[in-house]
Every structure is written in C-alpha cells, then in structure tokens.
PDB file of C-alpha atoms in Angstrom:
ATOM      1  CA  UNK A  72     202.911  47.181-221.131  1.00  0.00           C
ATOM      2  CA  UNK A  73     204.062  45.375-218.858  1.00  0.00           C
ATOM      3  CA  UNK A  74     207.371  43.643-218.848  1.00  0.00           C
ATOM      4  CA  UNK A  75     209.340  41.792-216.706  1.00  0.00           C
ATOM      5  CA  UNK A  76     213.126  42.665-215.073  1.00  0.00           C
ATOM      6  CA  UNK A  77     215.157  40.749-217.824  1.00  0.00           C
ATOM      7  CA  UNK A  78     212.689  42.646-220.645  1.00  0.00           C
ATOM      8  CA  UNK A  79     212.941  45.570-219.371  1.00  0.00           C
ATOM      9  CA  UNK A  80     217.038  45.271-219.339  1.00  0.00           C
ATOM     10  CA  UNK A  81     217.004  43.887-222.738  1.00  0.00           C
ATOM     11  CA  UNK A  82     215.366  47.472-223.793  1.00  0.00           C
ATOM     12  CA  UNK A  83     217.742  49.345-221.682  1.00  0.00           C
ATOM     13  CA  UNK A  84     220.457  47.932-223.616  1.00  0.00           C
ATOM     14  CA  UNK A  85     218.624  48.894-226.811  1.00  0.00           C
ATOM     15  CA  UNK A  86     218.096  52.098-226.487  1.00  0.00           C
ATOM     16  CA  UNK A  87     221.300  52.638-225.030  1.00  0.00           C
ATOM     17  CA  UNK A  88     223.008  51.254-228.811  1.00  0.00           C
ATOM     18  CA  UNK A  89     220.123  53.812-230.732  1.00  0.00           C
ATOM     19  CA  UNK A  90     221.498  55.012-233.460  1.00  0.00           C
ATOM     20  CA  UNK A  91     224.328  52.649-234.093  1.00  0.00           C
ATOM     21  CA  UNK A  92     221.762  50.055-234.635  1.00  0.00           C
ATOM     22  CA  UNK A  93     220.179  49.237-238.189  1.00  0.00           C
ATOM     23  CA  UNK A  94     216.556  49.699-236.904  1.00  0.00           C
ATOM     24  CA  UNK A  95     216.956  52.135-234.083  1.00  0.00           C
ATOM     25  CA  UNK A  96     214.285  52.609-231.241  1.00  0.00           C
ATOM     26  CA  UNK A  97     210.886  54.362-232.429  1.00  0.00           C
ATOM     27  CA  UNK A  98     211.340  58.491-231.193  1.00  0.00           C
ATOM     28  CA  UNK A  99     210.825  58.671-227.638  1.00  0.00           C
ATOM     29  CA  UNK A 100     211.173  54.741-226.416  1.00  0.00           C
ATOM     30  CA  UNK A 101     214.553  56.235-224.549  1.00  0.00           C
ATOM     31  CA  UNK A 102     212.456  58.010-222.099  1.00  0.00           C
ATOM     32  CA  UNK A 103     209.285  55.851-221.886  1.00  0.00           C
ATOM     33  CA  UNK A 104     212.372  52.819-220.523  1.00  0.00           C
ATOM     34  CA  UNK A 105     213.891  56.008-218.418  1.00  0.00           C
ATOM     35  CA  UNK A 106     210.773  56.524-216.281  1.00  0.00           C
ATOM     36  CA  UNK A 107     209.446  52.887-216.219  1.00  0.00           C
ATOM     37  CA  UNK A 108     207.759  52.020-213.236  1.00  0.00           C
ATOM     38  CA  UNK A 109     208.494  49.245-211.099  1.00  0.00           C
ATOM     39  CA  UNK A 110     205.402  47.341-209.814  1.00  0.00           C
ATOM     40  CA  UNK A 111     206.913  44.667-207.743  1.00  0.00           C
ATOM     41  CA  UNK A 112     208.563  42.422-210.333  1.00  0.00           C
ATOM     42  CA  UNK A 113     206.965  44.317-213.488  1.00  0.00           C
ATOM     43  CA  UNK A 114     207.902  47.455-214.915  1.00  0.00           C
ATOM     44  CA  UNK A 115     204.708  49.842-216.454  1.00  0.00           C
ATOM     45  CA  UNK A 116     205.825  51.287-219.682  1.00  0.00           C
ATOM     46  CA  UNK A 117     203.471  53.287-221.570  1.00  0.00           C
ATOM     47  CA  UNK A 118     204.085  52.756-225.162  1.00  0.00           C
ATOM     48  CA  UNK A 119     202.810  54.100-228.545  1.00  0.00           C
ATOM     49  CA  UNK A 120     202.288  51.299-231.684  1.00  0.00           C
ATOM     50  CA  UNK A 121     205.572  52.748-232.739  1.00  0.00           C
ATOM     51  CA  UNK A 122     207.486  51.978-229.491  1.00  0.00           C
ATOM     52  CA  UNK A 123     205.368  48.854-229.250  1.00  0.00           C
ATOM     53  CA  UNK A 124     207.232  47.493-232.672  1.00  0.00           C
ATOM     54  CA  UNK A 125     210.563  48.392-231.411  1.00  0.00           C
ATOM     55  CA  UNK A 126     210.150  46.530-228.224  1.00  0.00           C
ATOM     56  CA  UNK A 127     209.335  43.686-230.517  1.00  0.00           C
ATOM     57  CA  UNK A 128     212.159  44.142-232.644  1.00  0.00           C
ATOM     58  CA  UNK A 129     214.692  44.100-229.706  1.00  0.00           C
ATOM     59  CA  UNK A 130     212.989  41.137-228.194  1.00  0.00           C
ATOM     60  CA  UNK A 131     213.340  39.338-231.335  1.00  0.00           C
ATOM     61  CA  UNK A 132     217.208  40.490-231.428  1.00  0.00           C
ATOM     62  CA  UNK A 133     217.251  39.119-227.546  1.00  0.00           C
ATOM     63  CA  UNK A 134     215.761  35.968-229.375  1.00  0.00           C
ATOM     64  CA  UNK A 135     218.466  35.069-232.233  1.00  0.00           C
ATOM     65  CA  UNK A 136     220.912  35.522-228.819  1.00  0.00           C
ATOM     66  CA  UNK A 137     218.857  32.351-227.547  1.00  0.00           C
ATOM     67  CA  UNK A 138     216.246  33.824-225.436  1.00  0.00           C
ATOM     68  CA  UNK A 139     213.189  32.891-226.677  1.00  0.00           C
ATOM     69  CA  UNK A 140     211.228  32.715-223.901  1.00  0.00           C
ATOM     70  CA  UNK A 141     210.605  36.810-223.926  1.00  0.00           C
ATOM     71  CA  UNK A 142     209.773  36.716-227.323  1.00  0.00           C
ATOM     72  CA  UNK A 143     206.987  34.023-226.806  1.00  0.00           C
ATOM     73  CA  UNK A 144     205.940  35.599-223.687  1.00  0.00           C
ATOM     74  CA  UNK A 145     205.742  39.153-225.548  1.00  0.00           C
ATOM     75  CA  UNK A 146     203.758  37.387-228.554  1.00  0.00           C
ATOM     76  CA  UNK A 147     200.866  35.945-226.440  1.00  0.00           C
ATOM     77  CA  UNK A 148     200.398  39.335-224.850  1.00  0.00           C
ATOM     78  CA  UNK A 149     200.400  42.096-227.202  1.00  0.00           C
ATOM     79  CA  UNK A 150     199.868  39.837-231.042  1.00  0.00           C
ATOM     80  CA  UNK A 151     203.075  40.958-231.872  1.00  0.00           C
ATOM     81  CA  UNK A 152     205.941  39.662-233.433  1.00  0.00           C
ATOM     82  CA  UNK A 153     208.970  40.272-235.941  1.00  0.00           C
ATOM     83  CA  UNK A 154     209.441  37.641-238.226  1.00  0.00           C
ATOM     84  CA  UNK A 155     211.480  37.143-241.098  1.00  0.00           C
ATOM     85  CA  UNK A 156     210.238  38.060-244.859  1.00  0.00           C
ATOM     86  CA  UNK A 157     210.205  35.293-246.720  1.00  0.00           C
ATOM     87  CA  UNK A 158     211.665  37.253-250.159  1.00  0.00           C
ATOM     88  CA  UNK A 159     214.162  39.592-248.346  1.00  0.00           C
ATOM     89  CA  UNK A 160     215.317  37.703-244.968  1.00  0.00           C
ATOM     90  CA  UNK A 161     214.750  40.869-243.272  1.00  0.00           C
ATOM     91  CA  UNK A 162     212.605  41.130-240.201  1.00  0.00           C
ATOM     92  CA  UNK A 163     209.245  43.046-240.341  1.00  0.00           C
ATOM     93  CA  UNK A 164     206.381  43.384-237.540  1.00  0.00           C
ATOM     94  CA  UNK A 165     203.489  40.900-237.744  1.00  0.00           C
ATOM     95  CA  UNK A 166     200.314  40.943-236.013  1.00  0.00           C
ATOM     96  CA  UNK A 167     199.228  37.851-235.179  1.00  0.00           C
ATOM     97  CA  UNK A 168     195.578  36.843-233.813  1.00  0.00           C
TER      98      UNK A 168
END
C-alpha cells in the first residue's frame, strides 16, 4: 500500500488511540505505520487483509470528520470500503469490484 502524507497521519493517530477505540487496529498495524517507508510523497506499508480492513475503517472514521477524499481515493485502489449495515447502522468492510 501505498498512501499518501495525510493517510498515513490519519493511521498514526489510529493506532496511537488502539485500544480505547471500539474497533481497534488489526494485531501488528502499530508497527507496519512505525517502519513505513517514505518514497518521496508516499509512504510503503506492507499490510495483511487484516491491517488492510483497519486502514479502511480509520479512513472511513477520517471520512464522517469530512474528509472524504481519502476514503474515495483508498476505494478505487484497493476495492475496499466500510459502509454502514443497513439492519444494525454499524460499519462493516465491503469489497467492492
């Protein structure tokens, strides 16, 4: 993966909350955001399907904030998204096409 500087602050700040958070960060996202890479103005982050769905999640956090460019940008890329259930109102992980 590949994010960009404002991404890859947005999961600093999430794995910084962990645990105090409903849905905390999959096991080992705190390290994989630790040792990103910078490649000029990308970070390289080498996630598992796990981590994958909690960088979703917090970009779809970032997005109820107002940022939904991220989200979008996130969506087109990888096919994946939280969205909300329609019975429960709580946010799941969608693949999209």
């Amino acid at each position: 993966m590949k994010p960009r500087r404002p991404q890859t602050d947005t999961q600093r700040v999430y794995v910084h909350l962990g645990a105090r958070l409903h849905l905390p960060p999959a096991e080992g996202l705190a390290e994989r955001v630790r040792t990103a890479r910078q490649l000029g103005n990308l970070w390289v982050l080498y996630l598992d399907e796990e981590q994958t769905e909690s960088v979703a999640y917090t970009l779809y956090l970032r997005s109820l904030g107002g940022s939904v460019a991220d989200v979008n940008r996130f969506t087109r890329q990888y096919g994946l998204a939280f969205r909300p259930n329609r019975s429960t109102g709580s946010p799941q992980p969608t693949r999209l096409p």
